[in-house]
């Protein structure tokens, strides 16, 4: 049920904003870790150890199938270490724009939609720039692209309630 009379925010828009706010806050936290700590290096080392253990357990067709995907994931993690600071700074920019956009849409301001959509575009373009086109990077891009476009469409449906 939408509370759309008297300029009130529809219930579904409220839910979208809360989900987006929480996701953006988490993204800001992760971006700050990437930009200002050695967390990406530690995560890469943990992933390498886990990958070695996983590959040791596999043999035959399972190794032939899973091996390239594990290698692709490690390649993507290595790129996240190599580009940790720019990824972190870009994520901080994206997170701030997302939060600002969501805050504005919470207040039923249409400009928030455009900030949110722009932040989503920054996120998708930066994924390609920083992670390349390996198999794991493309899977991550498809998932994030789908979610980004889904939320932009869901917000666009509510543009009629925004000024």
mmCIF file of C-alpha atoms in Angstrom, residues 8-162:
data_model
loop_
_atom_site.group_PDB
_atom_site.id
_atom_site.type_symbol
_atom_site.label_atom_id
_atom_site.label_comp_id
_atom_site.label_asym_id
_atom_site.label_seq_id
_atom_site.Cartn_x
_atom_site.Cartn_y
_atom_site.Cartn_z
ATOM 1 C CA UNK A 8 3.847 11.571 1.446
ATOM 2 C CA UNK A 9 6.533 9.141 0.363
ATOM 3 C CA UNK A 10 5.171 5.821 -0.957
ATOM 4 C CA UNK A 11 5.944 2.851 1.289
ATOM 5 C CA UNK A 12 7.892 1.014 -1.417
ATOM 6 C CA UNK A 13 10.046 4.097 -2.047
ATOM 7 C CA UNK A 14 10.755 4.206 1.686
ATOM 8 C CA UNK A 15 11.881 0.566 1.599
ATOM 9 C CA UNK A 16 14.084 1.193 -1.459
ATOM 10 C CA UNK A 17 15.703 4.175 0.231
ATOM 11 C CA UNK A 18 16.431 2.227 3.428
ATOM 12 C CA UNK A 19 17.991 -0.664 1.490
ATOM 13 C CA UNK A 20 20.047 1.764 -0.618
ATOM 14 C CA UNK A 21 21.152 3.724 2.431
ATOM 15 C CA UNK A 22 22.380 0.574 4.190
ATOM 16 C CA UNK A 23 24.149 -0.692 1.040
ATOM 17 C CA UNK A 24 25.837 2.686 0.471
ATOM 18 C CA UNK A 25 26.963 2.875 4.109
ATOM 19 C CA UNK A 26 28.491 -0.597 3.793
ATOM 20 C CA UNK A 27 30.148 0.475 0.517
ATOM 21 C CA UNK A 28 31.634 3.549 2.198
ATOM 22 C CA UNK A 29 33.067 1.352 4.947
ATOM 23 C CA UNK A 30 34.590 -1.076 2.420
ATOM 24 C CA UNK A 31 35.944 1.787 0.310
ATOM 25 C CA UNK A 32 37.579 3.398 3.323
ATOM 26 C CA UNK A 33 39.199 0.047 4.176
ATOM 27 C CA UNK A 34 40.491 -0.230 0.621
ATOM 28 C CA UNK A 35 41.810 3.327 0.468
ATOM 29 C CA UNK A 36 43.316 3.652 3.939
ATOM 30 C CA UNK A 37 44.284 0.176 5.232
ATOM 31 C CA UNK A 38 46.149 -2.922 4.108
ATOM 32 C CA UNK A 39 42.933 -5.005 4.147
ATOM 33 C CA UNK A 40 43.102 -5.806 0.393
ATOM 34 C CA UNK A 41 46.563 -7.352 0.844
ATOM 35 C CA UNK A 42 45.387 -9.504 3.768
ATOM 36 C CA UNK A 43 42.279 -10.582 1.846
ATOM 37 C CA UNK A 44 44.390 -11.577 -1.157
ATOM 38 C CA UNK A 45 46.696 -13.705 0.996
ATOM 39 C CA UNK A 46 43.720 -15.430 2.653
ATOM 40 C CA UNK A 47 42.136 -16.054 -0.757
ATOM 41 C CA UNK A 48 45.381 -17.497 -2.133
ATOM 42 C CA UNK A 49 45.654 -19.909 0.779
ATOM 43 C CA UNK A 50 42.020 -20.956 0.358
ATOM 44 C CA UNK A 51 42.448 -21.348 -3.413
ATOM 45 C CA UNK A 52 45.516 -23.557 -2.928
ATOM 46 C CA UNK A 53 43.574 -25.730 -0.479
ATOM 47 C CA UNK A 54 40.596 -25.930 -2.845
ATOM 48 C CA UNK A 55 42.766 -26.789 -5.867
ATOM 49 C CA UNK A 56 44.567 -29.513 -3.888
ATOM 50 C CA UNK A 57 41.222 -31.225 -3.249
ATOM 51 C CA UNK A 58 40.154 -31.146 -6.894
ATOM 52 C CA UNK A 59 41.236 -33.532 -9.602
ATOM 53 C CA UNK A 60 40.315 -34.504 -13.118
ATOM 54 C CA UNK A 61 37.316 -32.792 -14.724
ATOM 55 C CA UNK A 62 36.493 -30.844 -11.544
ATOM 56 C CA UNK A 63 39.958 -29.262 -11.561
ATOM 57 C CA UNK A 64 39.679 -28.486 -15.281
ATOM 58 C CA UNK A 65 36.351 -26.749 -14.677
ATOM 59 C CA UNK A 66 36.999 -24.927 -11.407
ATOM 60 C CA UNK A 67 40.683 -24.163 -11.880
ATOM 61 C CA UNK A 68 40.272 -21.347 -14.430
ATOM 62 C CA UNK A 69 37.536 -19.671 -12.359
ATOM 63 C CA UNK A 70 39.663 -19.830 -9.210
ATOM 64 C CA UNK A 71 42.580 -18.346 -11.136
ATOM 65 C CA UNK A 72 40.329 -15.622 -12.544
ATOM 66 C CA UNK A 73 39.102 -14.772 -9.040
ATOM 67 C CA UNK A 74 42.674 -14.518 -7.780
ATOM 68 C CA UNK A 75 43.562 -12.302 -10.751
ATOM 69 C CA UNK A 76 40.658 -10.012 -9.841
ATOM 70 C CA UNK A 77 41.787 -9.894 -6.211
ATOM 71 C CA UNK A 78 45.326 -9.070 -7.323
ATOM 72 C CA UNK A 79 43.958 -6.147 -9.334
ATOM 73 C CA UNK A 80 42.054 -4.988 -6.247
ATOM 74 C CA UNK A 81 45.369 -4.896 -4.368
ATOM 75 C CA UNK A 82 47.200 -3.182 -7.235
ATOM 76 C CA UNK A 83 44.483 -0.514 -7.463
ATOM 77 C CA UNK A 84 43.402 -0.405 -3.807
ATOM 78 C CA UNK A 85 43.686 3.346 -3.299
ATOM 79 C CA UNK A 86 41.979 4.440 -6.541
ATOM 80 C CA UNK A 87 39.267 1.819 -5.997
ATOM 81 C CA UNK A 88 38.770 3.101 -2.463
ATOM 82 C CA UNK A 89 38.636 6.766 -3.494
ATOM 83 C CA UNK A 90 36.239 6.018 -6.356
ATOM 84 C CA UNK A 91 34.084 3.976 -3.990
ATOM 85 C CA UNK A 92 34.033 6.843 -1.502
ATOM 86 C CA UNK A 93 32.879 9.234 -4.238
ATOM 87 C CA UNK A 94 30.258 6.764 -5.400
ATOM 88 C CA UNK A 95 29.070 6.164 -1.833
ATOM 89 C CA UNK A 96 28.728 9.866 -1.045
ATOM 90 C CA UNK A 97 26.805 10.499 -4.286
ATOM 91 C CA UNK A 98 24.585 7.498 -3.582
ATOM 92 C CA UNK A 99 23.844 8.624 -0.027
ATOM 93 C CA UNK A 100 23.135 12.163 -1.171
ATOM 94 C CA UNK A 101 20.856 10.870 -3.930
ATOM 95 C CA UNK A 102 18.981 8.547 -1.582
ATOM 96 C CA UNK A 103 18.624 11.320 1.000
ATOM 97 C CA UNK A 104 17.161 13.604 -1.663
ATOM 98 C CA UNK A 105 14.759 10.905 -2.913
ATOM 99 C CA UNK A 106 13.751 10.289 0.717
ATOM 100 C CA UNK A 107 12.712 13.949 0.693
ATOM 101 C CA UNK A 108 10.958 13.380 -2.668
ATOM 102 C CA UNK A 109 13.436 15.461 -4.681
ATOM 103 C CA UNK A 110 13.911 14.297 -8.267
ATOM 104 C CA UNK A 111 17.546 15.469 -8.398
ATOM 105 C CA UNK A 112 18.332 12.604 -6.013
ATOM 106 C CA UNK A 113 17.357 10.105 -8.688
ATOM 107 C CA UNK A 114 19.904 11.576 -11.106
ATOM 108 C CA UNK A 115 22.649 11.578 -8.456
ATOM 109 C CA UNK A 116 21.827 7.959 -7.622
ATOM 110 C CA UNK A 117 21.846 6.916 -11.299
ATOM 111 C CA UNK A 118 25.137 8.757 -11.865
ATOM 112 C CA UNK A 119 26.694 7.038 -8.853
ATOM 113 C CA UNK A 120 25.562 3.677 -10.246
ATOM 114 C CA UNK A 121 27.169 4.454 -13.597
ATOM 115 C CA UNK A 122 30.420 5.454 -11.861
ATOM 116 C CA UNK A 123 30.405 2.133 -10.019
ATOM 117 C CA UNK A 124 29.913 0.032 -13.142
ATOM 118 C CA UNK A 125 32.473 1.916 -15.241
ATOM 119 C CA UNK A 126 35.028 1.766 -12.433
ATOM 120 C CA UNK A 127 34.593 -2.010 -12.192
ATOM 121 C CA UNK A 128 35.626 -2.422 -15.810
ATOM 122 C CA UNK A 129 38.483 0.076 -15.483
ATOM 123 C CA UNK A 130 39.956 -1.419 -12.319
ATOM 124 C CA UNK A 131 39.166 -5.132 -12.706
ATOM 125 C CA UNK A 132 39.267 -5.652 -16.447
ATOM 126 C CA UNK A 133 37.334 -8.295 -18.331
ATOM 127 C CA UNK A 134 38.398 -11.571 -16.732
ATOM 128 C CA UNK A 135 35.733 -14.201 -16.145
ATOM 129 C CA UNK A 136 35.285 -13.363 -12.460
ATOM 130 C CA UNK A 137 35.213 -9.626 -13.212
ATOM 131 C CA UNK A 138 32.507 -10.123 -15.829
ATOM 132 C CA UNK A 139 30.404 -12.208 -13.440
ATOM 133 C CA UNK A 140 30.739 -9.496 -10.784
ATOM 134 C CA UNK A 141 29.902 -6.818 -13.370
ATOM 135 C CA UNK A 142 26.796 -8.710 -14.526
ATOM 136 C CA UNK A 143 25.514 -9.139 -10.978
ATOM 137 C CA UNK A 144 26.229 -5.541 -9.964
ATOM 138 C CA UNK A 145 24.930 -4.264 -13.303
ATOM 139 C CA UNK A 146 21.675 -6.153 -12.868
ATOM 140 C CA UNK A 147 21.181 -4.862 -9.307
ATOM 141 C CA UNK A 148 22.131 -1.299 -10.252
ATOM 142 C CA UNK A 149 19.746 -1.221 -13.209
ATOM 143 C CA UNK A 150 16.992 -2.881 -11.156
ATOM 144 C CA UNK A 151 17.205 -0.226 -8.439
ATOM 145 C CA UNK A 152 17.401 2.616 -10.969
ATOM 146 C CA UNK A 153 14.252 1.292 -12.664
ATOM 147 C CA UNK A 154 12.479 0.872 -9.312
ATOM 148 C CA UNK A 155 13.373 4.440 -8.372
ATOM 149 C CA UNK A 156 12.352 5.696 -11.838
ATOM 150 C CA UNK A 157 8.892 4.244 -11.297
ATOM 151 C CA UNK A 158 8.602 6.585 -8.309
ATOM 152 C CA UNK A 159 9.729 9.731 -10.136
ATOM 153 C CA UNK A 160 6.085 10.807 -10.423
ATOM 154 C CA UNK A 161 6.025 11.351 -6.637
ATOM 155 C CA UNK A 162 9.170 13.530 -6.669
#
